[in-house]
Amino acid sequence: MGTIVMAATAVLVVLGFSDPVWWLAAVALLYLYVRYGRDASSASSGTPPASAGSPPATYQAYKARRDQQAKWERRYRRERPFEARRQESTK
């Protein structure tokens, strides 16, 4: 991925000698690659990304999140009984 971005940047810089707008495109491409592209390329190398939707690393981490979620749901039902009852009837 990085090789393609660097080649495209080089092409845009060469095109920029006739029209400087291409230099802006090259800078934008590099910015987008640094901002978003490195995370995607590290995920393909075998390192899982740390996102909210990723599976838990260990059972203990999963259990802690599950227990915390259950605690929040019990608290919500206790503090807002009418809203909780309305949500249960729509399921």
XYZ file of C-alpha atoms in Angstrom:
91
model
C 0.000 0.000 0.000
C 2.773 2.421 0.875
C 4.555 1.781 -2.409
C 1.449 2.633 -4.395
C 0.921 5.839 -2.425
C 4.548 6.909 -2.875
C 4.422 6.176 -6.618
C 1.181 8.133 -6.975
C 2.699 11.002 -4.998
C 5.744 11.035 -7.272
C 3.502 11.142 -10.346
C 1.499 14.006 -8.878
C 4.684 15.943 -8.073
C 5.938 15.512 -11.647
C 2.570 16.659 -12.981
C 2.796 19.601 -10.587
C 5.582 21.223 -12.582
C 3.035 22.141 -15.245
C 0.102 22.799 -12.886
C 0.708 23.450 -9.159
C -2.743 22.114 -8.263
C -1.272 18.610 -8.613
C 1.110 19.411 -5.751
C -1.881 20.090 -3.554
C -3.290 16.732 -4.600
C 0.024 15.077 -3.677
C -0.010 16.708 -0.249
C -3.624 15.669 0.272
C -2.793 12.090 -0.718
C 0.094 11.941 1.729
C -2.036 13.448 4.470
C -4.805 10.896 3.927
C -2.292 8.049 3.883
C -0.645 9.162 7.116
C -4.007 9.815 8.762
C -5.956 6.719 7.664
C -3.771 4.422 5.590
C -1.251 3.224 8.141
C -3.916 1.685 10.390
C -5.360 -0.304 7.524
C -1.947 -1.581 6.425
C -1.004 -2.621 9.976
C -4.239 -4.629 10.215
C -3.262 -6.666 7.169
C 0.126 -7.459 8.714
C -1.511 -9.558 11.419
C -1.899 -7.014 14.192
C -5.580 -6.677 15.059
C -6.833 -3.099 15.322
C -8.091 -1.920 18.696
C -11.627 -0.918 17.816
C -14.902 -1.109 19.659
C -16.206 -3.883 17.413
C -13.179 -6.133 17.664
C -13.390 -9.428 19.545
C -12.049 -9.478 23.092
C -8.403 -10.380 23.543
C -9.128 -12.585 26.538
C -12.125 -14.148 28.176
C -11.516 -12.007 31.251
C -11.759 -8.826 29.169
C -14.952 -10.091 27.542
C -16.452 -10.990 30.912
C -15.567 -7.587 32.384
C -17.246 -5.761 29.473
C -20.286 -8.046 29.616
C -20.692 -7.510 33.360
C -20.298 -3.743 32.962
C -22.945 -3.702 30.232
C -25.338 -5.710 32.401
C -24.711 -3.316 35.286
C -25.537 -0.317 33.068
C -28.692 -1.989 31.771
C -29.922 -2.798 35.304
C -29.243 0.778 36.378
C -31.081 2.158 33.343
C -34.117 -0.029 34.053
C -34.103 0.991 37.718
C -33.766 4.750 37.031
C -36.078 4.908 33.989
C -38.777 2.245 34.395
C -41.133 3.686 31.776
C -38.489 3.934 29.058
C -37.196 0.457 29.836
C -40.717 -0.997 29.693
C -41.309 0.736 26.349
C -38.085 -0.758 24.918
C -39.012 -4.268 26.090
C -42.393 -4.082 24.360
C -40.805 -3.172 21.000
C -38.473 -6.186 20.972
